[in-house]
Amino acid sequence: MQYQIILARRHNFQCVNAMTSHLEQLDYLTKEISNSFPGNEALISQLTTLITACPPTFTYINDPYTPRVTASLVNTLISSLSAVDATFFDDDVTPIIASAQVNAIACFTSRLFYDTTFNCLAKWRPRWEDGCENWPGAVNGLSSGGAGLSSPLKGGGEASLLNTAKAVRMVLVVDRAERLTESLPELLVPLTRLAELSKVDIHTIFISQSPWEDVKPSTGTAIDPFHLSVYPPLKEDTLRILTSRFPTDGDLAAMPHAYHPAFAELYAQYVSALFSTCSPFTRDPYELAYVAAAQWPSFIAPVLDAQKGATEFHPIPEDVRLRLLRVFLPSFAAALEALLPRRMHATAWSRMSDMADGVRIDEKNSEVTTCSLTTLQKYVLLAAFLASSNPPKTDARMFARGHEMRSKRRRGGGVRKTPQRNTKGALAKVGRGSFLVLSHHVP
Amino acid sequence: MSFVQEDVDPSQVVTLLGMFMLFALIPRQPVVYIPCDETATECDIDQLQAEGDLSGSYVARFNLYTAAWRKCLERIEHIVNSLHAPLVDEVVRCVHRAYDDVLPGLPYAELPVIAVSGTSTTQGFMSTLARQLETGQREDTEDVDSPPCSYITHLYPSDCLNIMSSMKALVTGFVDRPPEGQDIKRKAATSLANYDIELLKVWYDVLRDSAGLVLYLQASDSPLRNNVAQWVISPYVPQLSLVFVVALSLPNPSFLHATTRNIMVGPATLDFLADFTCRNSSSVEGVLLTLQLAHLKHFDEPLAIFVKDELLETGLRWGRLGHKRRCRLIDLYAEARADFRSHLFQSKLAFRMMRKVQRVMLDMGHRSAEIENTPLGMMSASLRGELMREGKYLGTMTKLVVLWAFSNQFVSSPIILRKLPREKLQTLLWELRSFFDELPGYLDEAREAHWRVATTVGLLEGGEGSNCALIAGEFGDWLTKYFQERIINLEDLRLGTSGIPARHHSLLRSGYFRPLSLSSRPSLTLQQMLNPAPRASIVSALLQPQTFLPVTHGNSTPQRLPIWKLPDVSVLFRRYLEAGRMINVYDWYESFSQVIESQRSHLAEDGGEGDSLDGEEWKMHVQARFMRALHTLDFIGLLRHTGRKVDHVMRTVFDMPE
């Protein structure tokens, strides 16, 4: 008897304890993720609350600016939420979370979509030795259509119960959801109403660059989502992300090298200068990080030269830093120009000695290419360019076949006047730009 | 007339790829010499066949062609491989290091893609690359660990119709090779789909770290080239060490690795090649095709049978030619061939010496040694014997090297005055000597020149105080004379003079064969073979049959024959051209029969035996001829049947190129 009371007390105590510690854990988790994704605190806490408390069945995250960052943020969040061991908290409030994140572009057939989703939700890893079997629970529901999702989902829910009687909450995240309309249009509506159709606790989240109005099927069969919008990252947040990505190994005792921890401060200044040059064109932290990574080796090269032979690191005076930044400012723009459209890749850019050469090398390359063309190829190129300014009517006249052509041929009659047009204007309308490369090389 | 020498005497081959390996001297290689000269004497096949029946020589000539072409192919393959080697090494290095030196600090892992562009980037190059990668030879030999062998999968345009098919080809290409014998039977319905990249990952997890994956993409517009690769494959990249190698040009069918070949080309073929490569296509395959056609063309000529003695002995029916005479003929041919070969070798040697002297002069900074012609052009000119002026000029330059050295150094000490010209002359001589040293010693033809160079070097080095201007002068004179004597038009050679019939002689004296034109009968030029115009040639054959048919009436063939002299098809075609868009068959027949009537009366006038057909029979005769001509035109595709009008056919050719 005594023993039972003690047990009951202990149980109560544990419940309270569990509650607090679960919330604490969530708080801690939120903070941690916020640290790695600065500027998204609001979104993170909102999502955490929604998923752990009482989620709407369908959430739509619209992020026109940095979808890649958001996707990885959501991925981190849900996977750490599902990693929380809910069985430890012996209450009914804390759900077990099973999650899956699929990319609507990568899953280009419904089978891929199902396989990925079920394997992910059930935390099933196919193994070569087992003949790469999928999660066995999914077999029944693979038949077709969105409704087919429901039965394996139920099964999935039950299977994931393990030994406890706790509820399992499933979260399904679809990246690049705007592409669903092209790749898997038949799944769009069922996905939005998944909880309703399957009658299990499942929460669907779409992450998309487009607003819901563009994705929404016109039939009105989809339910309206709970909207979340992501705003463009602020300067400080972007800088924090960039600075935090300095790839240093943290070994202060090492000989000076490009990623020596002592350069972290200089890197922060460098990133800030880079940001001020590039921000009018892109604010995507990933793109900026790409440019920064490509440009850094040549930026740090003069500093390393100065440190050459030194056994330990000498701090760099402030005026030297400023001078360095001033010298390199024009090259930032050149780097952006070459790297943002990926006319070069970062590794190639980082190997170039003189940044300003980038454009010149590019021109030289195109010149070499032109020189290696044979005469016939040059003429074909030229003809294609000239023909590109033909009005569509000319094309039709040249390439249209048979009937149409014959009907236009009239017999007799004098010379018909073609309606006078402002030829210059017309040409300017259809014409392309100038064609510099060829002009030198066609004999 | 052709010339293939086998294993008898040192001889050499000028590769068609003279641009890369100018006059490579390779001993004990057969010579196939393919010059072309429009002005050369006609080879009269009929006359030769009258002399000795060579009608059974087709198979023999085909065998000869195969042998010659195989040698040519081998040689070219060797050259092409050595040209590709640095690039192949580079690509292999890139592939091996794709995941080793990644730039730190990138926001996400990038899928390494190596693009290989250029018109000659064809299957040949790719298969060399694949072979090298699969053997797993790593450049850095200090790597003690067993080198990672790469799994390679080829993706062809036919695999890349859409995302699914390309992904399927990609995944199954790798997965179908089970790792270390762990072949697992997968159930299609319950396991991962065979286009699922996850499957590749699972497969790769088994291999882990033991291999790199290489994907060859030969499709220029594969879905994998666009965003799909970015979304489907990129997320797996750091775990899956996959490298893309993309060929930016379309894969041309290549014989280069299918079969294996050796050639020396004549001036006209050289010119044609140079023109062809800079104008139309600069791919190796294009050059190969041209050469193969030149070979084929050459062995098309019956006289090409004289390339080998043995064949003359066996495979042929010699008609009424007696054994004794036959042997004598063969001896004569052999003699003439040896003579020609010697001259050819001398010519090539002189040409190489000339190039050497020119290069040394240029290296010394004498800009005036530049010759306007391209190397290929020079080669062609040398075979025509047109390098007289250049030879003389270089000889004179050698003479004057000493004098120029003086004039350039007008403010200098007496030591330099004495040393500089000597050094220059010495450089030149040393270069020449090392060139001769590299030649095999048994080359008789090279002996004289070699001796001369060696003596001059000895003279210069031996006598310290000797007058180097004098030595230079003598050597220069000798060079001039040497060039003039050796670089001659091989067509003008007089070889094995007696005994060979005059008409053979014209062919034999140079051992030439003419791939580009055979003037005695209508023949296609290389240009026409490569880029045929069937429509134009059919129409012109119909319009002017006399240029295509063997000459029967007299020698002179007027530009336009009277209509009754034409063959039936041409008559019908003339009338066809005069008709409107649709032709009434009956009217056509009427006008045709008129022509035939006039033909009949003309023939009767000429005193030929007039046919004895009476009215009805004659009518049948004409009708039959008409039907046959009509069907011929129909067969060629010049008629279109139409249901619109009874008894009418439609024209298919309207504008006439006249």
PDB file of C-alpha atoms in Angstrom, chain B residues 360 364 398-406 409 414-431 456-472:
ATOM      1  CA  VAL B 360      66.662  27.005 -86.386  1.00  0.00           C
ATOM      2  CA  MET B 364      67.756  32.641 -83.944  1.00  0.00           C
ATOM      3  CA  THR B 398      72.822  29.744 -94.087  1.00  0.00           C
ATOM      4  CA  LYS B 399      75.624  31.296 -96.051  1.00  0.00           C
ATOM      5  CA  LEU B 400      74.853  34.703 -94.728  1.00  0.00           C
ATOM      6  CA  VAL B 401      74.336  33.745 -91.088  1.00  0.00           C
ATOM      7  CA  VAL B 402      77.910  34.668 -90.482  1.00  0.00           C
ATOM      8  CA  LEU B 403      77.726  37.986 -92.229  1.00  0.00           C
ATOM      9  CA  TRP B 404      74.516  38.998 -90.456  1.00  0.00           C
ATOM     10  CA  ALA B 405      75.992  38.164 -87.149  1.00  0.00           C
ATOM     11  CA  PHE B 406      78.690  40.650 -87.921  1.00  0.00           C
ATOM     12  CA  GLN B 409      76.881  43.364 -83.613  1.00  0.00           C
ATOM     13  CA  PRO B 414      86.469  41.304 -81.109  1.00  0.00           C
ATOM     14  CA  ILE B 415      85.811  38.092 -79.151  1.00  0.00           C
ATOM     15  CA  ILE B 416      82.095  38.275 -79.754  1.00  0.00           C
ATOM     16  CA  LEU B 417      82.797  39.140 -83.325  1.00  0.00           C
ATOM     17  CA  ARG B 418      84.651  35.935 -83.704  1.00  0.00           C
ATOM     18  CA  LYS B 419      82.389  33.778 -81.543  1.00  0.00           C
ATOM     19  CA  LEU B 420      78.883  34.624 -82.556  1.00  0.00           C
ATOM     20  CA  PRO B 421      78.774  33.485 -86.123  1.00  0.00           C
ATOM     21  CA  ARG B 422      80.584  30.348 -85.162  1.00  0.00           C
ATOM     22  CA  GLU B 423      78.002  29.604 -82.498  1.00  0.00           C
ATOM     23  CA  LYS B 424      75.155  30.167 -84.846  1.00  0.00           C
ATOM     24  CA  LEU B 425      76.538  27.918 -87.465  1.00  0.00           C
ATOM     25  CA  GLN B 426      77.314  25.388 -84.806  1.00  0.00           C
ATOM     26  CA  THR B 427      73.744  25.410 -83.499  1.00  0.00           C
ATOM     27  CA  LEU B 428      72.451  24.799 -86.957  1.00  0.00           C
ATOM     28  CA  LEU B 429      74.863  21.998 -87.647  1.00  0.00           C
ATOM     29  CA  TRP B 430      74.285  20.343 -84.316  1.00  0.00           C
ATOM     30  CA  GLU B 431      70.565  20.400 -84.862  1.00  0.00           C
ATOM     31  CA  THR B 456      81.245  20.270 -91.659  1.00  0.00           C
ATOM     32  CA  VAL B 457      80.831  20.008 -87.903  1.00  0.00           C
ATOM     33  CA  GLY B 458      84.280  18.478 -87.720  1.00  0.00           C
ATOM     34  CA  LEU B 459      85.739  21.240 -89.831  1.00  0.00           C
ATOM     35  CA  LEU B 460      84.184  23.923 -87.709  1.00  0.00           C
ATOM     36  CA  GLU B 461      85.208  22.406 -84.403  1.00  0.00           C
ATOM     37  CA  GLY B 462      88.592  21.181 -85.474  1.00  0.00           C
ATOM     38  CA  GLY B 463      90.155  24.249 -86.931  1.00  0.00           C
ATOM     39  CA  GLU B 464      90.005  26.921 -84.277  1.00  0.00           C
ATOM     40  CA  GLY B 465      91.211  29.623 -86.482  1.00  0.00           C
ATOM     41  CA  SER B 466      89.555  28.457 -89.604  1.00  0.00           C
ATOM     42  CA  ASN B 467      87.394  30.808 -91.533  1.00  0.00           C
ATOM     43  CA  CYS B 468      83.859  30.079 -90.554  1.00  0.00           C
ATOM     44  CA  ALA B 469      82.476  32.368 -93.211  1.00  0.00           C
ATOM     45  CA  LEU B 470      84.087  30.085 -95.754  1.00  0.00           C
ATOM     46  CA  ILE B 471      82.653  26.972 -94.131  1.00  0.00           C
ATOM     47  CA  ALA B 472      79.211  28.546 -93.921  1.00  0.00           C
TER      48      ALA B 472
END
